[in-house]
Coordinates of C-alpha atoms and ligand atoms in Angstrom, one line a residue:
X923 CA 113.7 116.7 109.2
X924 CA 114.5 115.4 112.7
X925 CA 111.2 116.9 114.8
X926 CA 112.0 119.2 118.0
X927 CA 108.4 119.8 118.9
X928 CA 107.7 115.3 119.5
X929 CA 110.7 115.4 122.5
X930 CA 109.0 112.0 123.8
X931 CA 109.5 110.4 119.9
X932 CA 111.8 107.7 120.2
X933 CA 115.1 107.5 118.1
X934 CA 113.3 104.6 115.7
X935 CA 110.5 107.5 115.0
X936 CA 112.9 110.0 114.2
X937 CA 114.6 107.5 111.9
X938 CA 111.9 106.5 110.4
X939 CA 110.8 110.2 109.6
X940 CA 114.1 110.5 108.1
X941 CA 114.3 107.7 105.9
X942 CA 111.1 108.8 104.5
X943 CA 112.8 112.4 103.6
X944 CA 115.5 110.9 102.2
X945 CA 113.0 109.2 99.8
X946 CA 110.8 111.7 98.8
X947 CA 113.6 114.0 97.9
X948 CA 115.3 111.4 95.3
X949 CA 111.4 110.0 94.2
X950 CA 110.9 114.0 93.3
X951 CA 114.5 114.8 92.3
X952 CA 116.7 112.3 91.3
X953 CA 119.4 111.5 90.0
X954 CA 120.7 113.3 92.8
X955 CA 123.8 113.2 95.0
X956 CA 123.6 112.6 99.1
X957 CA 124.9 116.2 99.3
X958 CA 122.3 117.6 97.3
X959 CA 119.8 115.4 99.6
X960 CA 121.5 117.1 102.9
X961 CA 121.2 120.4 101.9
X962 CA 117.7 119.8 100.6
X963 CA 116.3 117.7 103.7
X964 CA 118.3 119.4 106.5
X965 CA 119.7 116.6 107.8
X966 CA 122.9 116.6 108.6
X967 CA 125.4 114.8 106.0
X968 CA 126.7 111.7 108.0
X969 CA 123.0 110.8 109.1
X970 CA 122.5 111.0 105.5
X971 CA 124.9 108.8 104.3
X972 CA 124.1 106.0 107.5
X973 CA 120.6 106.2 105.7
X974 CA 121.3 105.9 102.4
X975 CA 123.6 103.0 103.0
X976 CA 120.5 101.3 105.0
X977 CA 118.0 102.6 102.1
X978 CA 120.6 100.8 99.1
X979 CA 121.3 97.6 101.6
X980 CA 117.3 96.9 101.5
X981 CA 116.8 97.9 97.7
X982 CA 115.2 101.2 97.9
X983 CA 118.1 103.4 96.5
X984 CA 120.8 102.4 94.3
X985 CA 123.6 103.7 93.2
X986 CA 124.3 105.2 89.3
X987 CA 127.3 105.5 87.2
X988 CA 126.4 109.5 86.4
X989 CA 127.9 112.4 88.4
X990 CA 127.0 115.6 88.5
X991 CA 128.5 118.3 86.1
X992 CA 129.8 120.5 88.8
X993 CA 133.4 122.2 90.0
X994 CA 135.0 119.6 92.7
X995 CA 135.1 115.9 93.7
X996 CA 132.6 114.0 91.5
X997 CA 129.6 112.7 93.5
X998 CA 127.9 109.4 92.8
X999 CA 124.0 109.9 91.9
X1000 CA 121.2 108.2 93.7
X1001 CA 117.6 107.3 92.0
X1002 CA 115.3 104.9 93.0
X1003 CA 115.5 101.3 92.7
X1004 CA 113.0 99.2 94.0
X1005 CA 113.1 96.5 92.0
X1006 CA 113.0 93.7 94.8
X1007 CA 109.5 94.8 95.6
X1008 CA 106.1 95.2 94.5
X1009 CA 102.8 96.9 95.7
X1010 CA 99.4 94.6 94.2
X1011 CA 96.2 97.0 94.0
X1012 CA 93.0 95.4 92.3
X1013 CA 90.0 96.9 91.1
X1014 CA 86.6 95.6 91.3
X1015 CA 84.3 96.7 88.5
X1016 CA 80.8 96.2 87.9
X1017 CA 81.8 93.9 84.7
X1018 CA 85.6 93.3 84.9
X1019 CA 88.6 93.0 87.6
X1020 CA 91.8 94.7 86.8
X1021 CA 94.8 93.6 88.2
X1022 CA 98.4 96.0 88.6
X1023 CA 101.4 95.6 90.2
X1024 CA 104.3 98.3 90.4
X1025 CA 107.4 98.8 92.5
X1026 CA 108.1 101.7 94.8
X1027 CA 110.4 103.7 92.0
X1028 CA 106.6 103.7 89.8
X1029 CA 107.2 101.0 87.4
X1030 CA 104.2 98.9 86.4
X1031 CA 105.2 95.6 86.6
X1032 CA 102.1 94.0 85.2
X1033 CA 98.7 95.1 84.2
X1034 CA 96.0 92.6 84.1
X1035 CA 92.6 92.7 83.2
X1036 CA 89.7 89.9 83.3
X1037 CA 86.1 90.2 82.4
X1038 CA 83.8 89.2 85.2
X1039 CA 80.4 90.4 86.1
X1040 CA 81.4 91.2 89.9
X1041 CA 77.9 92.9 90.2
X1042 CA 75.7 89.7 89.2
X1043 CA 78.3 87.5 91.2
X1044 CA 78.2 88.5 93.9
X1045 CA 80.5 89.3 97.3
X1046 CA 81.7 85.5 97.7
X1047 CA 82.6 84.2 94.0
X1048 CA 84.0 88.0 93.5
X1049 CA 86.2 87.1 96.4
X1050 CA 87.0 83.7 95.4
X1051 CA 87.9 85.4 91.7
X1052 CA 89.8 88.1 93.4
X1053 CA 92.0 85.9 95.6
X1054 CA 92.4 83.6 92.4
X1055 CA 93.4 86.8 90.2
X1056 CA 96.4 87.7 93.2
X1057 CA 97.7 84.4 93.4
X1058 CA 98.8 84.3 90.1
X1059 CA 99.9 87.5 90.0
X1060 CA 102.3 86.6 93.2
X1061 CA 103.4 83.5 91.5
X1062 CA 104.2 85.5 88.8
X1063 CA 105.8 88.3 90.4
X1064 CA 107.2 86.6 93.1
X1065 CA 110.5 84.7 91.9
X1066 CA 111.9 88.5 91.6
X1067 CA 110.2 90.5 93.5
X1068 CA 108.4 90.9 97.3
X1069 CA 105.1 91.7 97.4
X1070 CA 104.9 94.2 100.0
X1071 CA 101.0 94.7 100.4
X1072 CA 97.4 94.7 98.5
X1073 CA 94.9 97.6 98.2
X1074 CA 91.7 96.3 96.5
X1075 CA 89.8 99.1 95.1
X1076 CA 85.8 99.1 95.2
X1077 CA 83.0 101.7 93.2
X1078 CA 81.0 102.2 96.6
X1079 CA 82.0 103.2 100.7
X1080 CA 84.5 102.0 102.1
X1081 CA 84.3 102.4 106.1
X1082 CA 88.3 102.8 108.0
X1083 CA 87.9 98.7 109.0
X1084 CA 87.6 97.8 105.3
X1085 CA 84.6 96.6 105.4
X1086 CA 82.0 97.8 102.1
X1087 CA 78.4 98.9 103.7
X1088 CA 77.2 100.2 100.7
X1089 CA 78.5 99.6 96.7
X1090 CA 75.3 100.1 94.8
X1091 CA 77.1 99.7 91.3
X1092 CA 78.3 95.8 92.5
X1093 CA 74.7 95.8 94.0
X1094 CA 76.6 95.1 97.4
X1095 CA 75.8 96.0 101.3
X1096 CA 77.3 95.2 104.6
X1097 CA 80.5 93.1 102.6
X1098 CA 83.1 92.1 104.9
X1099 CA 85.6 92.7 102.3
X1100 CA 89.1 93.1 103.8
X1101 CA 88.6 90.4 106.1
X1102 CA 86.9 88.1 103.4
X1103 CA 90.0 88.8 101.4
X1104 CA 92.3 88.3 103.7
X1105 CA 91.0 84.9 105.0
X1106 CA 90.5 83.8 101.2
X1107 CA 94.4 84.4 100.5
X1108 CA 95.1 82.7 104.1
X1109 CA 98.8 84.4 105.0
X1110 CA 100.7 85.5 102.3
X1111 CA 102.7 87.4 104.5
X1112 CA 101.7 91.2 103.5
X1113 CA 98.8 93.5 104.5
X1114 CA 95.2 93.3 102.6
X1115 CA 93.7 96.6 102.4
X1116 CA 90.2 98.1 101.0
X1117 CA 89.8 101.5 99.3
X1118 CA 87.2 103.4 97.4
X1119 CA 88.3 103.6 94.0
X1120 CA 87.9 107.0 93.4
X1121 CA 90.6 107.9 96.9
X1122 CA 92.7 105.3 95.5
X1123 CA 92.1 106.7 91.5
X1124 CA 93.3 110.4 92.4
X1125 CA 96.1 108.5 94.1
X1126 CA 97.2 107.3 91.1
X1127 CA 96.9 110.6 89.4
X1128 CA 99.3 112.5 91.8
X1129 CA 101.9 110.2 91.3
X1130 CA 101.4 108.6 88.4
X1131 CA 99.8 111.4 85.8
X1132 CA 101.5 114.9 85.3
X1133 CA 99.9 116.4 88.4
X1134 CA 102.7 115.6 91.0
X1135 CA 103.0 119.0 92.1
X1136 CA 99.4 119.7 92.1
X1137 CA 98.2 119.9 95.9
X1138 CA 93.9 120.7 95.5
X1139 CA 93.0 118.0 92.8
X1140 CA 89.9 115.8 92.1
X1141 CA 89.1 112.4 90.3
X1142 CA 85.9 112.5 89.4
X1143 CA 85.8 108.6 88.3
X1144 CA 83.4 106.8 85.5
X1145 CA 81.6 103.9 85.7
X1146 CA 78.2 102.7 86.8
X1147 CA 78.5 104.7 90.2
X1148 CA 80.3 108.6 90.0
X1149 CA 82.8 108.9 92.4
X1150 CA 85.0 111.3 93.4
X1151 CA 88.7 111.1 95.3
X1152 CA 89.2 114.3 96.7
X1153 CA 93.1 115.9 97.5
X1154 CA 93.0 119.4 99.1
X1155 CA 95.9 121.1 100.4
X1156 CA 98.0 118.0 99.6
X1157 CA 95.8 115.7 101.4
X1158 CA 92.9 112.9 100.7
X1159 CA 89.7 114.2 102.1
X1160 CA 88.3 111.4 104.0
X1161 CA 85.2 113.1 106.2
X1162 CA 84.3 111.7 109.3
X1163 CA 83.1 108.2 108.5
X1164 CA 85.9 107.8 105.9
X1165 CA 82.6 108.5 103.5
X1166 CA 83.9 112.0 101.5
X1167 CA 83.8 112.5 98.3
X1168 CA 80.4 110.0 97.3
X1169 CA 78.8 112.6 95.0
X1170 CA 76.9 110.0 93.0
X1171 CA 73.9 111.1 94.0
X1172 CA 74.4 115.0 93.8
X1173 CA 70.8 116.3 92.5
X1174 CA 71.9 117.8 89.1
X1175 CA 68.6 117.9 87.5
X1176 CA 65.5 117.9 89.6
X1177 CA 63.7 116.1 86.1
X1178 CA 66.0 113.7 85.1
X1179 CA 66.1 110.1 84.5
X1180 CA 65.4 108.2 87.4
X1181 CA 68.0 106.4 89.7
X1182 CA 68.3 103.8 91.7
X1183 CA 68.1 105.3 95.3
X1184 CA 64.6 106.1 94.1
X1185 CA 64.9 109.7 93.3
X1186 CA 65.4 111.4 89.6
X1187 CA 68.5 113.6 88.0
X1188 CA 71.3 112.1 90.3
X1189 CA 75.0 112.4 88.6
X1190 CA 75.2 108.8 88.4
X1191 CA 71.8 108.8 86.9
X1192 CA 72.8 111.0 84.0
X1193 CA 76.4 110.0 83.5
X1194 CA 77.6 106.9 84.9
X1195 CA 78.4 104.4 82.2
X1196 CA 75.0 102.8 81.8
X1197 CA 73.1 105.8 82.0
X1198 CA 75.7 107.0 78.6
X1199 CA 74.5 104.2 77.3
X1200 CA 71.0 104.1 77.6
X1201 CA 71.0 107.4 76.0
X1202 CA 73.1 107.0 73.5
X1203 CA 72.7 103.3 72.1
X1204 CA 69.0 103.0 72.6
X1205 CA 69.0 99.6 71.1
X1206 CA 72.0 98.5 73.2
X1207 CA 69.8 96.5 75.6
X1208 CA 71.1 95.2 79.1
X1209 CA 75.1 95.7 79.2
X1210 CA 77.3 93.0 80.9
X1211 CA 80.5 94.8 79.5
X1212 CA 80.7 97.8 79.3
X1213 CA 84.3 98.5 76.9
X1214 CA 83.0 97.0 73.5
X1215 CA 79.5 100.0 74.3
X1216 CA 81.5 102.4 74.5
X1217 CA 83.6 101.9 71.6
X1218 CA 80.2 101.9 69.5
X1219 CA 79.8 104.8 70.5
X1220 CA 83.3 106.5 70.1
X1221 CA 83.3 105.1 66.2
X1222 CA 79.4 106.5 65.8
X1223 CA 80.5 110.0 67.3
X1224 CA 83.8 109.6 65.0
X1225 CA 81.9 109.1 62.1
X1226 CA 79.6 111.9 63.1
X1227 CA 76.5 110.2 64.0
X1228 CA 74.3 113.3 64.8
X1229 CA 72.1 111.9 67.9
X1230 CA 75.4 110.5 69.0
X1231 CA 77.0 114.1 68.6
X1232 CA 74.2 116.1 70.0
X1233 CA 73.9 113.5 73.1
X1234 CA 77.3 113.6 74.0
X1235 CA 77.5 117.7 74.0
X1236 CA 74.6 117.9 76.4
X1237 CA 76.0 115.2 78.6
X1238 CA 79.4 117.4 78.8
X1239 CA 77.3 120.0 79.5
X1240 CA 76.1 118.0 82.6
X1241 CA 79.4 117.2 83.8
X1242 CA 80.9 120.9 83.3
X1243 CA 77.7 121.8 85.8
X1244 CA 79.5 118.6 88.1
X1245 CA 83.0 120.1 87.8
X1246 CA 81.3 123.3 88.7
X1247 CA 80.0 122.1 91.9
X1248 CA 83.3 120.6 92.9
X1249 CA 84.8 123.3 92.0
X1250 CA 82.7 125.3 94.4
X1251 CA 82.9 123.4 97.3
X1252 CA 86.8 122.9 97.6
X1253 CA 88.6 125.1 94.4
X1254 CA 90.5 122.8 93.5
X1255 CA 93.2 123.1 90.6
X1256 CA 92.5 120.1 88.3
X1257 CA 89.4 118.0 87.5
X1258 CA 90.8 114.9 86.2
X1259 CA 87.8 112.4 84.6
X1260 CA 88.2 108.7 84.5
X1261 CA 86.2 105.8 83.3
X1262 CA 83.9 106.5 79.9
X1263 CA 84.4 109.9 80.9
X1264 CA 87.7 109.7 79.7
X1265 CA 87.4 107.3 77.1
X1266 CA 84.5 109.9 75.8
X1267 CA 86.5 113.0 76.7
X1268 CA 87.5 114.4 73.1
X1269 CA 83.5 114.7 72.5
X1270 CA 82.3 116.2 75.8
X1271 CA 85.0 118.4 77.5
X1272 CA 84.6 120.9 74.8
X1273 CA 80.6 121.6 76.6
X1274 CA 81.9 120.7 79.5
X1275 CA 84.8 123.4 79.2
X1276 CA 82.1 126.0 78.2
X1277 CA 79.6 125.5 80.7
X1278 CA 81.9 125.4 83.1
X1279 CA 83.3 128.9 82.1
X1280 CA 80.2 130.2 82.0
X1281 CA 79.4 129.4 85.9
X1282 CA 83.5 130.5 86.8
X1283 CA 83.2 133.8 88.8
X1284 CA 86.6 134.3 88.9
X1285 CA 88.5 133.2 85.7
X1286 CA 90.3 130.7 84.4
X1287 CA 89.1 128.7 87.5
X1288 CA 89.6 124.9 87.3
X1289 CA 91.0 122.9 84.9
X1290 CA 89.0 119.9 83.9
X1291 CA 90.9 117.1 81.9
X1292 CA 91.0 113.4 80.5
X1293 CA 92.6 111.4 82.8
X1294 CA 95.8 109.3 80.8
X1295 CA 95.5 106.1 83.3
X1296 CA 93.1 104.0 81.7
X1297 CA 90.6 102.0 83.3
X1298 CA 93.7 100.8 86.0
X1299 CA 93.7 103.9 87.8
X1300 CA 91.8 102.3 90.8
X1301 CA 94.1 99.4 90.6
X1302 CA 97.1 101.4 89.9
X1303 CA 96.6 103.6 93.2
X1304 CA 95.9 100.3 95.6
X1305 CA 99.6 99.5 94.3
X1306 CA 100.7 102.9 95.0
X1307 CA 98.9 102.7 98.2
X1308 CA 100.3 98.9 99.2
X1309 CA 104.0 100.8 99.1
X1310 CA 102.9 103.5 101.9
X1311 CA 104.2 102.2 104.5
X1312 CA 107.5 102.2 103.5
X1313 CA 107.3 105.3 101.3
X1314 CA 106.9 106.4 105.1
X1315 CA 110.4 105.3 106.1
X1316 CA 109.5 101.8 107.7
X1317 CA 112.3 99.3 106.1
X1318 CA 110.5 96.4 103.7
X1319 CA 110.5 93.5 106.2
X1320 CA 111.1 91.2 103.0
Ligands
ZN621 ZN1 70.3 108.5 93.3

């Protein structure tokens, strides 16, 4: 809608805002006609026609053969196009790199997982591996699509410049990640950003999971360090320095296992993937690739292994306590758990739900659910974030 309280905004700004409103409406209500867009955005029909023509020309919208089933002249229907463009997301895990490319319509273009020991390789080698993966992905999709941006997801703290002051799960401190990735890629012609895995995962949940209409949503990441992505009132909460959601060292059990931070019973020391494997598979030894170990736990749980089942119930109870803390802080509608917590959800969630219900002052309280996006959630959110400027109404340069 045209903003009347910003008289100094030039016409370019207004057009960008209006373009975003048109895209947003089509994303939510496609297929829809130009008249629908005008009726719901408050823009006049001539403006909508002109914006739609421009968006079709730039490959952001396309017309379908469908017509609306109503009396009068049949209308040509519009849907998101985006087949000319892609956003790239890359997730750095402790033991893997995941790359996802997605189009503005949300269509997944590519998903790659590569085992890579980022935690032992160090930042320099990781940036090299990451840049190589990005180059391969751009080569693969570049013939058909222009890459509009890359966002890298990191399990740790990320400041607004894309520096990583600390990522204990990777053993990183003070890594200027965005600048290093830009340097390694030289000038590929698209912007590079870095954000926390939790922030990008919650973005992916809202866009690609079943929570599009949810304005108060938390994603609790699985993996070596537990983090939370927080959407409150429809907005991502970043906090003063960008570190909101760094809940990994929230103390849950004073007599719990010792944590890398030197204290005991932190969320990460109880629910992190290494803690869960150590507890349920005491014979596992040091783990470099978590996925096969989680699959072993799933197999044992399915087979009814008593110690594993009991352990999962106790971990589920702790998960319920963590969700109750988040619920008390933010009053979200849904807390979604990702990573290994999602993989083990069939055995964790019953105990977690019971614990949560017992701690809920006014039922029904928050819903606690498993993510359906798998280990690609952070990377998918990265691909989504990389498309943010076009979704905000800027025309793609490519
Ligand atoms: Zn700790």
